[in-house]
Coordinates of C-alpha atoms in Angstrom, one line a residue:
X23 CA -9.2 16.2 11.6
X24 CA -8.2 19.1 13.5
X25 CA -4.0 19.7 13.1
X26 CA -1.4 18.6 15.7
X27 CA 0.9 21.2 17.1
X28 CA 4.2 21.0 15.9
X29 CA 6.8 19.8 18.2
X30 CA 8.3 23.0 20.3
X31 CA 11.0 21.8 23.1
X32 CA 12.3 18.6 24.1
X33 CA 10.8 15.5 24.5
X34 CA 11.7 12.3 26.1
X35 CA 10.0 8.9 24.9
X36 CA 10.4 4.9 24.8
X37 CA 10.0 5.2 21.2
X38 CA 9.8 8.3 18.7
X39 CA 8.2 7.0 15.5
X40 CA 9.0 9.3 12.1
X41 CA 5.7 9.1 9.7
X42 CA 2.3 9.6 10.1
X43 CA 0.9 7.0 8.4
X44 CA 0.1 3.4 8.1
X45 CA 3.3 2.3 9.5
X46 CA 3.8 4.7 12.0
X47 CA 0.4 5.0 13.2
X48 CA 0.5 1.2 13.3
X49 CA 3.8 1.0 15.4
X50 CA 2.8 3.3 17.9
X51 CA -0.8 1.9 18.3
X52 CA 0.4 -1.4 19.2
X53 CA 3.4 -0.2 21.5
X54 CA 1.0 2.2 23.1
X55 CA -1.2 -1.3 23.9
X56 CA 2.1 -2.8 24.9
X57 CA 2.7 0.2 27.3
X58 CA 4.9 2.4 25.8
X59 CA 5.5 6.1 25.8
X60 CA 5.5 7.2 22.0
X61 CA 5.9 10.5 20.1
X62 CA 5.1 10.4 17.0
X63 CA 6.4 13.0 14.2
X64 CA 4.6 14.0 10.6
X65 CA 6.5 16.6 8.4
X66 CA 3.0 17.2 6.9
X67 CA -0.5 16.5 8.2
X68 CA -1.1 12.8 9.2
X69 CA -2.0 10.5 6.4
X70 CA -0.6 13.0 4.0
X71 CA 1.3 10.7 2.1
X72 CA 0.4 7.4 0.2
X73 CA -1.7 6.1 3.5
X74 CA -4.2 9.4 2.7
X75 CA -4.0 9.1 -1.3
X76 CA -4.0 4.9 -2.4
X77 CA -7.0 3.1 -4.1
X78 CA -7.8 1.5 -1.0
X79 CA -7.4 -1.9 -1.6
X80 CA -6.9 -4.9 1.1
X81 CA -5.3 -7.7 -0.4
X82 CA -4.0 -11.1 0.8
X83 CA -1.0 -12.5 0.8
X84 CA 2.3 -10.2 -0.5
X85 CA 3.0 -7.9 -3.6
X86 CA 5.5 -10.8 -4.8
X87 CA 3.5 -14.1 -6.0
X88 CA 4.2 -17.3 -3.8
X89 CA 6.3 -19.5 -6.5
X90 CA 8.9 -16.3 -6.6
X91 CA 9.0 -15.9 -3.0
X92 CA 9.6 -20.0 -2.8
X93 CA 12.5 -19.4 -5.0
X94 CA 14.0 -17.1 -2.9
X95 CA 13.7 -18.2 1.2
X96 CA 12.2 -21.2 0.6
X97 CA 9.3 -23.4 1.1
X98 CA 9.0 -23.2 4.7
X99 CA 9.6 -19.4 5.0
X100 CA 7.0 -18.6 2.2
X101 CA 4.9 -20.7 3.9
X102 CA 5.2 -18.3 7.1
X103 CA 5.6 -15.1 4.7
X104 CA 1.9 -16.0 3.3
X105 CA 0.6 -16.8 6.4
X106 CA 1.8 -13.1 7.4
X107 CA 0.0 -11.9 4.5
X108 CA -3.4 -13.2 5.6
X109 CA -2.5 -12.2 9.3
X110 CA -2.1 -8.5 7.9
X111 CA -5.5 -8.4 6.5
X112 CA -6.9 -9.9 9.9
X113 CA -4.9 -7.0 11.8
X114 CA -6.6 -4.2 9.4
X115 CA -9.9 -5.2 10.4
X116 CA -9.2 -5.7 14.2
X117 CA -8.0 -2.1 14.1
X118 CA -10.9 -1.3 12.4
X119 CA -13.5 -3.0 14.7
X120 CA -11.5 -2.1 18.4
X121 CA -11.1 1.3 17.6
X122 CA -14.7 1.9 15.9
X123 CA -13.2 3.6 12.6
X124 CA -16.0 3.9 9.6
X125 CA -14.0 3.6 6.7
X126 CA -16.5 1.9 4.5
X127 CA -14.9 -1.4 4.8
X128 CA -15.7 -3.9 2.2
X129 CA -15.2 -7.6 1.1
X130 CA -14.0 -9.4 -1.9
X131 CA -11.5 -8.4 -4.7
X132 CA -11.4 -9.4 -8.4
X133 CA -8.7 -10.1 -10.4
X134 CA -9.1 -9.6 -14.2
X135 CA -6.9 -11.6 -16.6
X136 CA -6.1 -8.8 -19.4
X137 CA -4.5 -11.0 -21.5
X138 CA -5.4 -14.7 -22.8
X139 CA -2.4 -15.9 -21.2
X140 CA -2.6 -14.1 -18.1
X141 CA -6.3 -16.3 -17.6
X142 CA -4.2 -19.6 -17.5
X143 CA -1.7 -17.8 -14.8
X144 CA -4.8 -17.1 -12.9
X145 CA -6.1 -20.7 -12.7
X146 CA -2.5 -21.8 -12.1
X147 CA -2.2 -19.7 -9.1
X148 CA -5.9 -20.7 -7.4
X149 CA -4.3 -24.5 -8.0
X150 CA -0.9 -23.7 -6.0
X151 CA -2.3 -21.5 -3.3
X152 CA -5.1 -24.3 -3.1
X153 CA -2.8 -26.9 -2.9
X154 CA 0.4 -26.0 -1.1
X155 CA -0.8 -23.3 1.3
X156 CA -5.0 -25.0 1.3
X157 CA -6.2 -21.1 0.6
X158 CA -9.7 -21.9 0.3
X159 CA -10.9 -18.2 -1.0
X160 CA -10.3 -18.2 -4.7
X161 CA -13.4 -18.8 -7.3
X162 CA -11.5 -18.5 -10.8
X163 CA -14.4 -17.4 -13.3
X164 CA -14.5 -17.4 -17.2
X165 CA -15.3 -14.5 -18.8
X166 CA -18.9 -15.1 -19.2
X167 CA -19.2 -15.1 -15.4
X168 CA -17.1 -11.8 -14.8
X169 CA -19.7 -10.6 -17.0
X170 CA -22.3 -11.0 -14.5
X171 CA -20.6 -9.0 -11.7
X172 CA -19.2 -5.9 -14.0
X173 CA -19.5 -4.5 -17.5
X174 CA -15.8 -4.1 -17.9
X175 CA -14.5 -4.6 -21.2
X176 CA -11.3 -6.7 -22.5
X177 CA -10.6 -9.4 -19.9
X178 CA -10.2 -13.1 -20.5
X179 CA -11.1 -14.4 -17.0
X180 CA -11.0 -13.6 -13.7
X181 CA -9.9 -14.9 -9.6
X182 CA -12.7 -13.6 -7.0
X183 CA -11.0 -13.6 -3.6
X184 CA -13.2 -13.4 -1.1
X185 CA -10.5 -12.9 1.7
X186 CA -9.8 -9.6 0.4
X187 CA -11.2 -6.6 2.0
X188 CA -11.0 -2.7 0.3
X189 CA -11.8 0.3 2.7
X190 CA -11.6 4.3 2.2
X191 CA -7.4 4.6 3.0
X192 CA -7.9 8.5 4.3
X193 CA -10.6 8.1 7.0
X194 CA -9.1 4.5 8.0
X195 CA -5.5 6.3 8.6
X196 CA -7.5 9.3 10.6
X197 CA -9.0 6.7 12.7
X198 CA -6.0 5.1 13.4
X199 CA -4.8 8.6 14.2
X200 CA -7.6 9.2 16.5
X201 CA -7.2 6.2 18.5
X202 CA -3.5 6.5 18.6
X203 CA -4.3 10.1 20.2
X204 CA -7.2 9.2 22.7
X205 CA -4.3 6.0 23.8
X206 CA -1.9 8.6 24.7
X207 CA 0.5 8.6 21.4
X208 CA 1.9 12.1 21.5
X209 CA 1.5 13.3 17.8
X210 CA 3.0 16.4 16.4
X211 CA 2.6 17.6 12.8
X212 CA 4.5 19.8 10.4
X213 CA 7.8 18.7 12.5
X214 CA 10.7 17.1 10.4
X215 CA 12.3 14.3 12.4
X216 CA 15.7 13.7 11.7
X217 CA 17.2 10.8 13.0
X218 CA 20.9 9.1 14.2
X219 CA 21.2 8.0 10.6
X220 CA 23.7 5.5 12.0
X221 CA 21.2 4.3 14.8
X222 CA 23.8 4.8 17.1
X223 CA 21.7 7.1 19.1
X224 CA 17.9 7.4 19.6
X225 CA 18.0 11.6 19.5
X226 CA 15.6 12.8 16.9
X227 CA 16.4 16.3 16.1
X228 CA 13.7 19.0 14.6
X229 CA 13.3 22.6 13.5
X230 CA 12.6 23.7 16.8
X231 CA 12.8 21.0 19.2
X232 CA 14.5 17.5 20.1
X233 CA 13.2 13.8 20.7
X234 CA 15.3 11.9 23.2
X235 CA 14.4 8.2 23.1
X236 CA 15.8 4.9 23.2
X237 CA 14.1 3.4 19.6
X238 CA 13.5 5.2 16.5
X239 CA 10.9 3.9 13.7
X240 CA 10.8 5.0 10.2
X241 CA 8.2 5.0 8.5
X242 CA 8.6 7.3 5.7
X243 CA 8.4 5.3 2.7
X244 CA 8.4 6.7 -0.5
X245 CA 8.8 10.0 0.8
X246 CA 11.8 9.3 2.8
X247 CA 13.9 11.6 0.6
X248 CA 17.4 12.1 1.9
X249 CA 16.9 11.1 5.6
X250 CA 18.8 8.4 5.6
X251 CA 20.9 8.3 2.3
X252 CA 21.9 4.3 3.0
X253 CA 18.2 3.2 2.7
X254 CA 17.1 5.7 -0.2
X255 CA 18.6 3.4 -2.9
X256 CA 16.5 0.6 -1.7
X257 CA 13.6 1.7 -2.6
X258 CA 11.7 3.9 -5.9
X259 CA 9.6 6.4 -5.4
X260 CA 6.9 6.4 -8.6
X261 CA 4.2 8.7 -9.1
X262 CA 0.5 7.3 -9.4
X263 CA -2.8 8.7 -10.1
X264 CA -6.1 8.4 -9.2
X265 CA -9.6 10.1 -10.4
X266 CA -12.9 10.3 -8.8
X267 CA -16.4 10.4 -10.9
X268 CA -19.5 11.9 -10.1
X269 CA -21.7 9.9 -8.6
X270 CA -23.1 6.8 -11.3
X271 CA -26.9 6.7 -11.7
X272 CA -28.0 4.1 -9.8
X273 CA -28.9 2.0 -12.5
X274 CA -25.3 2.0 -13.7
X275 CA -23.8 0.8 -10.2
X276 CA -25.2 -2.9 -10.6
X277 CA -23.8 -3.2 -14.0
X278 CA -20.4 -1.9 -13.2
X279 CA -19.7 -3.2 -10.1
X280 CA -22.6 -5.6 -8.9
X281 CA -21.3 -6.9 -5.7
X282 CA -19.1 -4.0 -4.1
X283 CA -15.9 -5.5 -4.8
X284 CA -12.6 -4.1 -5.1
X285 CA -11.0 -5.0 -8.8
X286 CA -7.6 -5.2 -10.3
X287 CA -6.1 -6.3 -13.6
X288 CA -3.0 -8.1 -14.2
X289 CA -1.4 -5.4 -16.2
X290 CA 2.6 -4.9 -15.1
X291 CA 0.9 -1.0 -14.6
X292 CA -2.3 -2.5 -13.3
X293 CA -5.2 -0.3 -13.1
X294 CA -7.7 -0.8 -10.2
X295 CA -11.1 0.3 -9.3
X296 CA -13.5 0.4 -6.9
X297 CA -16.8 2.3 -5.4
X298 CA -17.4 4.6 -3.3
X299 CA -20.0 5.1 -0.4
X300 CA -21.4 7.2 -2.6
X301 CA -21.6 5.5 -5.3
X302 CA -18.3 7.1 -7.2
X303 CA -16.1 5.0 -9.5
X304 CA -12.8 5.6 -7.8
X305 CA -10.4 4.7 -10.3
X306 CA -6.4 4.0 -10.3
X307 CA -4.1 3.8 -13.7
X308 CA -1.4 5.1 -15.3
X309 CA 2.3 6.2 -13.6
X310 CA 5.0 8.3 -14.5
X311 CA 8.5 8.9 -13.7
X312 CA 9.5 12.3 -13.3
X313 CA 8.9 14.1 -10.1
X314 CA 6.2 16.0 -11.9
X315 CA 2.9 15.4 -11.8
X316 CA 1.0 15.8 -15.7
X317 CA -0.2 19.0 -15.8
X318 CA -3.7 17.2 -15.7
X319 CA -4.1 13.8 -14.0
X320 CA -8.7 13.7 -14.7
X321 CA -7.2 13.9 -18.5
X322 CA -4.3 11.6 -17.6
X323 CA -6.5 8.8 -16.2
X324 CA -9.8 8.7 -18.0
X325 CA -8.3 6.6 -21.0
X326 CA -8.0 3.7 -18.5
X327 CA -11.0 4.1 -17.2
X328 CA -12.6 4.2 -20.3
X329 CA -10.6 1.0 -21.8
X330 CA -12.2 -0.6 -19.6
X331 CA -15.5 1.2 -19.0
X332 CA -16.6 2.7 -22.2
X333 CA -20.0 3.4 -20.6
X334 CA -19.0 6.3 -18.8
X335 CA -17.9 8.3 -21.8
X336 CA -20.4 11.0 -20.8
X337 CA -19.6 10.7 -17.0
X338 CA -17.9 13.7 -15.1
X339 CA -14.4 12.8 -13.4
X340 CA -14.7 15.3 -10.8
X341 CA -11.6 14.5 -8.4
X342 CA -8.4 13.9 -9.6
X343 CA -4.9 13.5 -7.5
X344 CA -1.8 11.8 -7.0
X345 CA 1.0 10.7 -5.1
X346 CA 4.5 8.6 -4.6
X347 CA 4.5 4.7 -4.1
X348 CA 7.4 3.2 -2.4
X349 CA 8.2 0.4 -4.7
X350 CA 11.4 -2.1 -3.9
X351 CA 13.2 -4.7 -7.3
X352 CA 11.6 -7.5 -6.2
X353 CA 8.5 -6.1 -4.9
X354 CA 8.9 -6.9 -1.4
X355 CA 8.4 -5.0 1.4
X356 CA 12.3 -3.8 2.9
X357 CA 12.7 -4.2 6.5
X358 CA 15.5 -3.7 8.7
X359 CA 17.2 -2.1 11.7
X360 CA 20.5 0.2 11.9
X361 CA 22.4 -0.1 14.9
X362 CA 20.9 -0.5 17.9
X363 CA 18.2 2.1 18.2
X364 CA 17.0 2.7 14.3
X365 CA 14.4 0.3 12.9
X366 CA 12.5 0.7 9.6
X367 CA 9.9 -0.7 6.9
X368 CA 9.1 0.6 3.6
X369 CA 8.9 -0.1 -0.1
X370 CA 5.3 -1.5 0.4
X371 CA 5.6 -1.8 -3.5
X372 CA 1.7 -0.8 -3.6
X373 CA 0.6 -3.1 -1.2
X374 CA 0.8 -1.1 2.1
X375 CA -2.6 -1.0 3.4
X376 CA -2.1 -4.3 4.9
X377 CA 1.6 -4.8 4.2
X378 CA 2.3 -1.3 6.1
X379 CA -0.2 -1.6 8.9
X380 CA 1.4 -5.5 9.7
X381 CA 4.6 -3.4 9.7
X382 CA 3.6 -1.3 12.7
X383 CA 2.7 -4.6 14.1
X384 CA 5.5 -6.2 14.0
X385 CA 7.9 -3.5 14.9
X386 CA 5.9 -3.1 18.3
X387 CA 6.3 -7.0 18.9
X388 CA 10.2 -6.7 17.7
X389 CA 11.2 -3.2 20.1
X390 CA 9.6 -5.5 22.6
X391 CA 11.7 -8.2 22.2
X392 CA 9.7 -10.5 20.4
X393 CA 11.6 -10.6 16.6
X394 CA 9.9 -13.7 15.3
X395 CA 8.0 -11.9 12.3
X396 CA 10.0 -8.8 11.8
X397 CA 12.8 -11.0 11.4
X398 CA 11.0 -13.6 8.7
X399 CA 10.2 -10.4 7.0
X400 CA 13.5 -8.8 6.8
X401 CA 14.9 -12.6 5.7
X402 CA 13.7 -11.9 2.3
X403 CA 16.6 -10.1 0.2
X404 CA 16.5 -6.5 -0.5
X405 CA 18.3 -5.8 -4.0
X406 CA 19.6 -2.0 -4.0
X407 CA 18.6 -0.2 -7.5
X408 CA 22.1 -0.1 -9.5
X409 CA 23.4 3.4 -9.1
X410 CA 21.5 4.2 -6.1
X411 CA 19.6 7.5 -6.0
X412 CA 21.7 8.5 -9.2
X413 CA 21.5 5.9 -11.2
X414 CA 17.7 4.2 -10.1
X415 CA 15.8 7.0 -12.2
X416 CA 16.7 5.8 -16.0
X417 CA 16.8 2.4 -14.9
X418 CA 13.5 2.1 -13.7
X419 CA 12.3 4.0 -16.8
X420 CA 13.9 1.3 -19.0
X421 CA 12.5 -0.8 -17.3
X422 CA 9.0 0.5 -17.0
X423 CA 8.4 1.6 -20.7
X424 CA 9.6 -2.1 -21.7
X425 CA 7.1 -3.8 -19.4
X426 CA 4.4 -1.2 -20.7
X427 CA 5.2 -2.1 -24.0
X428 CA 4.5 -5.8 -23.2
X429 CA 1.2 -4.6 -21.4
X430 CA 0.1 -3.1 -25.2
X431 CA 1.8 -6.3 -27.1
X432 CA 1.2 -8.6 -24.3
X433 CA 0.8 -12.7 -24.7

């Protein structure tokens, strides 16, 4: 995509929305349809960050299971938190079809139980989503029938959701870019916005210019850095990596991934996989927690791959990158509004192509007076990281390296 111009002067808008990806992109797509005036501002290029580097996966639901969100709002708010979930997966592929973006757009995800016990999990969450929410698009399968969609090695059984959808996440966040443009969003790239940071205001202040406006979005997510200090310790930036293979000999494709499905195990580090249009394994695993990247991620990642795909021992990685995921404690999403001009939503927790793009959604609906489902999503409690930006770094890698452990000893 041809680059913005950064911002140069002043600007007036109805909204000025900070991030150019799913969120923001999002927000100001559906404001623009509500008919506001929006400027949009991307330190970077647009779909720089997670939006431009994730494994492209569409899933239902939220990044917290159903029985834990039950615990903590409730029966009847989880019932309107999952029904938000499938609504975000709807709103990705209206996008999609109104705005004519080819991002390779697929159906169906499968869910590989890695351990023994993890396969009874499985089947007891296709019961409960059956029964309490009447979710009609799980198929559990043993592993002799996971065997006849994939070659993949190690797994004890599997859920086949065919309300998933997976996509390629860098041409779907340029088309939402486009769109945004052609609409009348006025985008400017390689412009820091800084904001009111106690939404007192809705000035945005950059290098060489100014935003004058009476909302401000956020949409920065895991790379929201010091912006706004009071939200950073909310959420925990972690890096993850993902690696690209030459494309498989067609006789391989059928036997690794026979029906185009995206796929996912039920590691706490889960590893995730899907193809390309071109027939590429494009393949997710493995995190760290430093704020360096290894020194070589194609080295990094093909162990996972090949724990699970020893077939493609001989087979060229030939891509191999990385990037930040905004993760929150509880693993959902963290919404919110300072004063009266400074809304946000972030720590998509891995989940954001939907999660991120109903964001945008629902911020549009809420700056328009309509807080129905920003609200129910902002109900659910966000747990600061003990220590805050200090402290969250150790903690988190405690943490991680004991539930990676558990992945290795496992049940």
């Amino acid at each position: 995509m041809p680059a913005f111009a950064p911002l140069q002067g002043e600007e007036t808008a109805d909204v000025c929305v900070i991030g150019g990806g799913y969120t923001g992109l999002s927000t100001a797509l559906h404001l623009r349809e509500k008919g506001y005036d929006v400027v949009l501002l991307e330190a970077e290029r647009v779909g720089w960050g997670a939006s431009g580097r994730n494994g492209g996966h569409v899933g239902t639901g939220q990044r917290a299971d159903q029985s834990s969100i039950e615990k903590w709002v409730g029966a009847e708010a989880a019932q309107g938190l999952w029904q938000l979930g499938l609504d975000a997966v709807d709103t990705v592929c209206q996008l999609i079809d109104t705005h004519h973006i080819d991002c390779e757009l697929g159906s169906g995800n499968l869910h590989l139980a890695a351990k023994p016990g993890h396969a009874h999990e499985l089947q007891d969450e296709l019961e409960h989503l059956e029964s309490t929410y009447g979710y009609q698009q799980l198929s559990y399968l043993t592993p002799e029938a996971v065997a006849e969609l994939t070659s993949a090695q190690g797994f004890h059984g599997a859920l086949l959701d065919a309300g998933c959808r997976h996509l390629h996440p860098l041409k779907y966040v340029l088309g939402l870019a486009r769109a945004a443009a052609e609409r009348g969003v006025r985008i400017y790239e390689g412009t820091h916005g800084r904001p009111v940071t106690n939404g007192q205001s809705g000035e945005v202040v950059t290098a060489q210019g100014r935003v004058t406006a009476k909302h401000v979005v956020l949409g920065c997510n895991a790379y929201l850095g010091k912006l706004v200090p009071r939200l950073a310790g909310n959420i925990m930036p972690i890096n993850n990596f993902v690696i690209a293979t030459e494309p498989l000999p067609s006789h391989l494709l059928p036997r690794v991934n026979r029906d185009n499905l995206s796929m996912s195990d039920t590691l706490f580090v889960i590893n995730y996989w899907k193809l390309s249009e071109d027939g590429r394994l494009i393949f997710g695993g493995g995190d760290n927690y430093s704020s360096r990247f290894p020194r070589d991620i194609k080295a990094f990642v093909r162990p996972h791959m090949l724990n699970i795909y020893p077939e493609l021992e001989n087979t060229e990685i030939e891509y191999g990158w990385g990037g930040a995921v905004g993760i929150t404690l509880n693993r959902m999403p963290d919404f919110g509004r300072i004063g009266e001009h400074l809304w946000y939503a972030q720590g998509f927790s891995g989940h954001g192509v939907p999660t991120a793009t109903m964001a945008g959604k629902l911020l549009a609906e809420a700056i328009d007076g309509d807080t129905t489902g920003f609200d129910l999503m902002a109900s659910v409690p966000t747990h600061r990281f003990p220590g805050g930006t200090l402290l969250r770094w150790p903690g988190l890698v405690a943490g991680m390296l004991f539930y990676s452990l558990r992945d290795k000893l496992g049940r």
